[in-house]
mmCIF file of C-alpha atoms in Angstrom:
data_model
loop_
_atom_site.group_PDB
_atom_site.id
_atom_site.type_symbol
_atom_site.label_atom_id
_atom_site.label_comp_id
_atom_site.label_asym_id
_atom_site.label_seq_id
_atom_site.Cartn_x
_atom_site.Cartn_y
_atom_site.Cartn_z
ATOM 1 C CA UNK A 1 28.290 79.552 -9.311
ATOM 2 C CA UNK A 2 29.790 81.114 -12.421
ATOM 3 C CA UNK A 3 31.417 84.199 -12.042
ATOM 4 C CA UNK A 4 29.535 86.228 -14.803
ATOM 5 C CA UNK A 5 25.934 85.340 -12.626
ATOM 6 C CA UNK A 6 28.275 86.314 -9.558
ATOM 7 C CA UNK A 7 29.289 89.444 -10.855
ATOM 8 C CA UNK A 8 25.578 90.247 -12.038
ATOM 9 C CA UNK A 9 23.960 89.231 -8.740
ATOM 10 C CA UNK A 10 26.763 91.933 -7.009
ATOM 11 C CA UNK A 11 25.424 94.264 -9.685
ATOM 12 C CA UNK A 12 21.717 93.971 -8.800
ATOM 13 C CA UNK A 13 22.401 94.245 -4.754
ATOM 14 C CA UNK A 14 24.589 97.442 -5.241
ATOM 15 C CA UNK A 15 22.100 98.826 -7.370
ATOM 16 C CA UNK A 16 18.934 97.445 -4.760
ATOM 17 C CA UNK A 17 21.163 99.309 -2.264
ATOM 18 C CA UNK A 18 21.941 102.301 -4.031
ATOM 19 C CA UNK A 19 17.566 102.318 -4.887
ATOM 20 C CA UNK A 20 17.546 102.213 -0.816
ATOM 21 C CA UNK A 21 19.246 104.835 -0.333
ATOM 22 C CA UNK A 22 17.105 106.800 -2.883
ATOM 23 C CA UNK A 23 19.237 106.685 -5.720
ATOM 24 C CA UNK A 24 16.300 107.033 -8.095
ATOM 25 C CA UNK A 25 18.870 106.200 -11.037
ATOM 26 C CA UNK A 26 18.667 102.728 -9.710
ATOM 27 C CA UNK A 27 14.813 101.592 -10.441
ATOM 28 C CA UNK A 28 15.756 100.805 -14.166
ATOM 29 C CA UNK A 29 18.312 98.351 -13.794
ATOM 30 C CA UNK A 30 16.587 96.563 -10.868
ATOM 31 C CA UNK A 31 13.250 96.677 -12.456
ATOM 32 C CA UNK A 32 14.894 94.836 -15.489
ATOM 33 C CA UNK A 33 16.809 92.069 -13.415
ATOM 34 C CA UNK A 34 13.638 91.702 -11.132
ATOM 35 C CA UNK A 35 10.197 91.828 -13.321
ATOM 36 C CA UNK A 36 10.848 88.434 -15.073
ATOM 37 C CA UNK A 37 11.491 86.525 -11.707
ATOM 38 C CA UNK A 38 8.465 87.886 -9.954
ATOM 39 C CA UNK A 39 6.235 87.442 -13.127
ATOM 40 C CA UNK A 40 7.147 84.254 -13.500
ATOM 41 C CA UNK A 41 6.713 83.042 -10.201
ATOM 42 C CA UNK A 42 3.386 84.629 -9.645
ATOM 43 C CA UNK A 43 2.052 83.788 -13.185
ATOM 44 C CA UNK A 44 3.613 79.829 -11.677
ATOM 45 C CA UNK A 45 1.121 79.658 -8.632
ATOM 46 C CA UNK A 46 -1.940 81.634 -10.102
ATOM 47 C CA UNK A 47 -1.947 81.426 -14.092
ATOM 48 C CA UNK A 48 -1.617 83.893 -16.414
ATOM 49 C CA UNK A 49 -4.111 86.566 -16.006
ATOM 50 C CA UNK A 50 -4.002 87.025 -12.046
ATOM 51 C CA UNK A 51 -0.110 86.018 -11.976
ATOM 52 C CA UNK A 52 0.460 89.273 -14.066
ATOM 53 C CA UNK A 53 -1.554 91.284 -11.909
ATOM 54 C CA UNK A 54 -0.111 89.587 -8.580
ATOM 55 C CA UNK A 55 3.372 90.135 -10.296
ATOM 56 C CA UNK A 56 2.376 94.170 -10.711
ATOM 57 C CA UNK A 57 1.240 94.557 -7.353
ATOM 58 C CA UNK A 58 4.437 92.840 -5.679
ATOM 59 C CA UNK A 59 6.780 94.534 -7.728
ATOM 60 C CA UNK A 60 4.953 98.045 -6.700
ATOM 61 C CA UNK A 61 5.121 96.952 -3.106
ATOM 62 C CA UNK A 62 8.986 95.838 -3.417
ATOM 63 C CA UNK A 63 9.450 99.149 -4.728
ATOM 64 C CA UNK A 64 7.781 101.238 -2.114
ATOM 65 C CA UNK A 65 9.558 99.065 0.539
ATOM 66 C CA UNK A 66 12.815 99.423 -0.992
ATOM 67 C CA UNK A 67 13.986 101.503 1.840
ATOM 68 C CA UNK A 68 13.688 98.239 4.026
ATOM 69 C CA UNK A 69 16.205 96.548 1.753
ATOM 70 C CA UNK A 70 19.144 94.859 3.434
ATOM 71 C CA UNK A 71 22.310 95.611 2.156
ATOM 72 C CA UNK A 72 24.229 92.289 1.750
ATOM 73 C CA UNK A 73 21.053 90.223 1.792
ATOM 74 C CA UNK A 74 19.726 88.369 -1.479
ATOM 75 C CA UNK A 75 17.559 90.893 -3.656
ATOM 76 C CA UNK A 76 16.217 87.636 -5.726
ATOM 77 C CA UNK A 77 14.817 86.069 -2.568
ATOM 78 C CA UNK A 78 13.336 89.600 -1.202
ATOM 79 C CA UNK A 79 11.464 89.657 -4.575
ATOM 80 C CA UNK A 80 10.144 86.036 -4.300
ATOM 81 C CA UNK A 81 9.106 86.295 -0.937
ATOM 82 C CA UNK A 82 6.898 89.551 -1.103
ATOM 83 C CA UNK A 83 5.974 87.846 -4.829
ATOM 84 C CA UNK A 84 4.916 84.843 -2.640
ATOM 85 C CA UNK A 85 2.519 87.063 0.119
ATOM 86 C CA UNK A 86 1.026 88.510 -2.851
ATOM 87 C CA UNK A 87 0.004 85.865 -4.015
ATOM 88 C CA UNK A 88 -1.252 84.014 -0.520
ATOM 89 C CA UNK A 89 -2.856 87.182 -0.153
ATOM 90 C CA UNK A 90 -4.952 86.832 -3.407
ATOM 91 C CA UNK A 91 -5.756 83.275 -2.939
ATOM 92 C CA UNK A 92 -7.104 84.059 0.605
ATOM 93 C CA UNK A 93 -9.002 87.269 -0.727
ATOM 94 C CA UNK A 94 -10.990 84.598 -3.360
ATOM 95 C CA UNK A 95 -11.752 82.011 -0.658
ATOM 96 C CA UNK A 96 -13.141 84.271 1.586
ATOM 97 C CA UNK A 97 -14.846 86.762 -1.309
ATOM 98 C CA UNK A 98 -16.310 82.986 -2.855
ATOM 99 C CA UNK A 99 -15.167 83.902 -6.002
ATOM 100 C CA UNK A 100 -14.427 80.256 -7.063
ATOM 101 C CA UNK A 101 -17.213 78.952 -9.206
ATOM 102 C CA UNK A 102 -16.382 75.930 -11.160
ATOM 103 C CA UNK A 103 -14.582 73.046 -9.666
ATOM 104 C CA UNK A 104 -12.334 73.114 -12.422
ATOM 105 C CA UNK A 105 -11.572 76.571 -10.733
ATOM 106 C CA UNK A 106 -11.645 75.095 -7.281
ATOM 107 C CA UNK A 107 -9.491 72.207 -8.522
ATOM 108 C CA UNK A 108 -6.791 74.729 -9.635
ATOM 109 C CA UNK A 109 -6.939 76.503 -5.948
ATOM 110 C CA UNK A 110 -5.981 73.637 -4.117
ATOM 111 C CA UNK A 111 -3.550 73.307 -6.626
ATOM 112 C CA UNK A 112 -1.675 76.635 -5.964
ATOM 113 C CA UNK A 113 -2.280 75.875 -2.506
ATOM 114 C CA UNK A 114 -0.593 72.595 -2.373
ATOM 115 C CA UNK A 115 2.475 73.912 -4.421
ATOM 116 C CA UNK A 116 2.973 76.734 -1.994
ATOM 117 C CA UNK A 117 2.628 74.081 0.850
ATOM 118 C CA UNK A 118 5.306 72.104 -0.617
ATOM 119 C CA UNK A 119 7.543 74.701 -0.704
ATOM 120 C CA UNK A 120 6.962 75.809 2.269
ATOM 121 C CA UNK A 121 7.624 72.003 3.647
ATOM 122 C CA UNK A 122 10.926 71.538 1.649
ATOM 123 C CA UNK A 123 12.798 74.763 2.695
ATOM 124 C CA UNK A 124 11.885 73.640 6.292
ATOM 125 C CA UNK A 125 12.966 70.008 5.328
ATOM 126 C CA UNK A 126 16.340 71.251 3.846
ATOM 127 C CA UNK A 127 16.584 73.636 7.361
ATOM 128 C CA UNK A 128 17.088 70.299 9.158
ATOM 129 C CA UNK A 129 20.101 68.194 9.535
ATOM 130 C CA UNK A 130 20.346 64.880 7.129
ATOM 131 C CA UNK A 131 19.674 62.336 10.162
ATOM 132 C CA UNK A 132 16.242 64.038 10.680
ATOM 133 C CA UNK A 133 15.146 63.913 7.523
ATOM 134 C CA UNK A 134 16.419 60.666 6.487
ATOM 135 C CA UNK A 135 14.449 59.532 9.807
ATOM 136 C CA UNK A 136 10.927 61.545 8.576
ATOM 137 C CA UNK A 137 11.075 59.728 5.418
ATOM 138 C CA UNK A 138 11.530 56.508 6.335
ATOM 139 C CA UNK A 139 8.906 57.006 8.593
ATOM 140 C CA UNK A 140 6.419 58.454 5.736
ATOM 141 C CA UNK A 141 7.310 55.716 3.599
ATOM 142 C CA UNK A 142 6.970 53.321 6.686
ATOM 143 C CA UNK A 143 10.126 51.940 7.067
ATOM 144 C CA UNK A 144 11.067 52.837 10.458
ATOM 145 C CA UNK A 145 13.190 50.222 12.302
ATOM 146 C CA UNK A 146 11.248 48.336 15.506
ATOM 147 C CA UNK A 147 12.824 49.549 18.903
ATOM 148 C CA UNK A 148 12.780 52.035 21.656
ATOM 149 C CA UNK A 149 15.712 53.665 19.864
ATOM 150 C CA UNK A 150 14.203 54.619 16.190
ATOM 151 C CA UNK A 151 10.958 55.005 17.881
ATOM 152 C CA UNK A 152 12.654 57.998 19.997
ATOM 153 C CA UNK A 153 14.662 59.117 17.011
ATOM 154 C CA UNK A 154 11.352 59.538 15.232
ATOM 155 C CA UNK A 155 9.752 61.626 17.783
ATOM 156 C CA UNK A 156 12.787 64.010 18.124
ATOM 157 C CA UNK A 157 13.079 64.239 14.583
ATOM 158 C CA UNK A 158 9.124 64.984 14.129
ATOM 159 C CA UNK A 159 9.769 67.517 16.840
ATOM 160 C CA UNK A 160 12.558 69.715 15.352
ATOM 161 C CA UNK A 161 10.553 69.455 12.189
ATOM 162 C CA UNK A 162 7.604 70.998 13.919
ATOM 163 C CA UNK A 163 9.726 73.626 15.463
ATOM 164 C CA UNK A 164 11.114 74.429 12.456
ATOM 165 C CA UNK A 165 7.546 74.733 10.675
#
């Protein structure tokens, strides 16, 4: 990582932690290092109009949980992950309100919902060691070696990777 992203990541947890510790002096210069992540993550998984208002609503919950900040922690990922139950939330709120008319509209749903599936399915992926996920694709791409042996290796390997989801 270069040093000047370094140095500005240490900026933006200092000032996360100094917003934590009520240092009201310290909403500007996180809102400004934090509002174009979140908007462009939400605006990502639900489109423009319902991304901006996703990205509103998780940046005023971030805020008004700021106190639960984590000193030493990753402010980027805090942001993306309440960014990302705001917008689970949303997607659940239309599937069970039956707001989704047109299949285009439908279409675009299981979209979102696949792309926050396969996120969800890599960061467990990259949680487990290389031999179990070499293993789980070669099996998903059927090309699992006959024997007791890979046939074991495949079951462990499936089995951490359950664990782990």
């Amino acid at each position: 990582m270069d040093s000047a992203l370094r140095n500005e990541r240490l900026r933006l947890r200092d000032a996360m932690a100094a917003l934590a510790e009520g240092d009201r002096g310290a909403f500007e210069p996180v809102f400004r290092a934090l509002q174009p992540i979140v908007q462009r993550y939400c605006t990502h998984l639900l489109g423009e109009a319902d991304g901006a208002d996703a990205a509103q609503d998780a940046l005023l919950k971030l805020f008004s949980q700021a106190t639960g900040y984590r000193r030493g922690t990753s402010v980027e990922a805090w942001a993306v992950t309440i960014a990302r139950y705001e917008c689970q939330t949303r997607l659940q709120k239309r599937r069970r309100r039956r707001e989704v008319g047109p299949a285009a509209e439908q279409g675009e749903e299981n979209d979102m919902e696949r792309r926050l599936l396969q996120e969800a399915a890599v960061a467990t992926l990259k949680d487990l060691s290389e031999s179990d996920r070499n293993t789980i694709l070669e099996a998903l791409a059927d090309r699992t070696p006959a024997g007791a042996t890979h046939r074991k290796r495949k079951q462990r390997a499936f089995a951490r990777l359950r664990a782990a989801w």
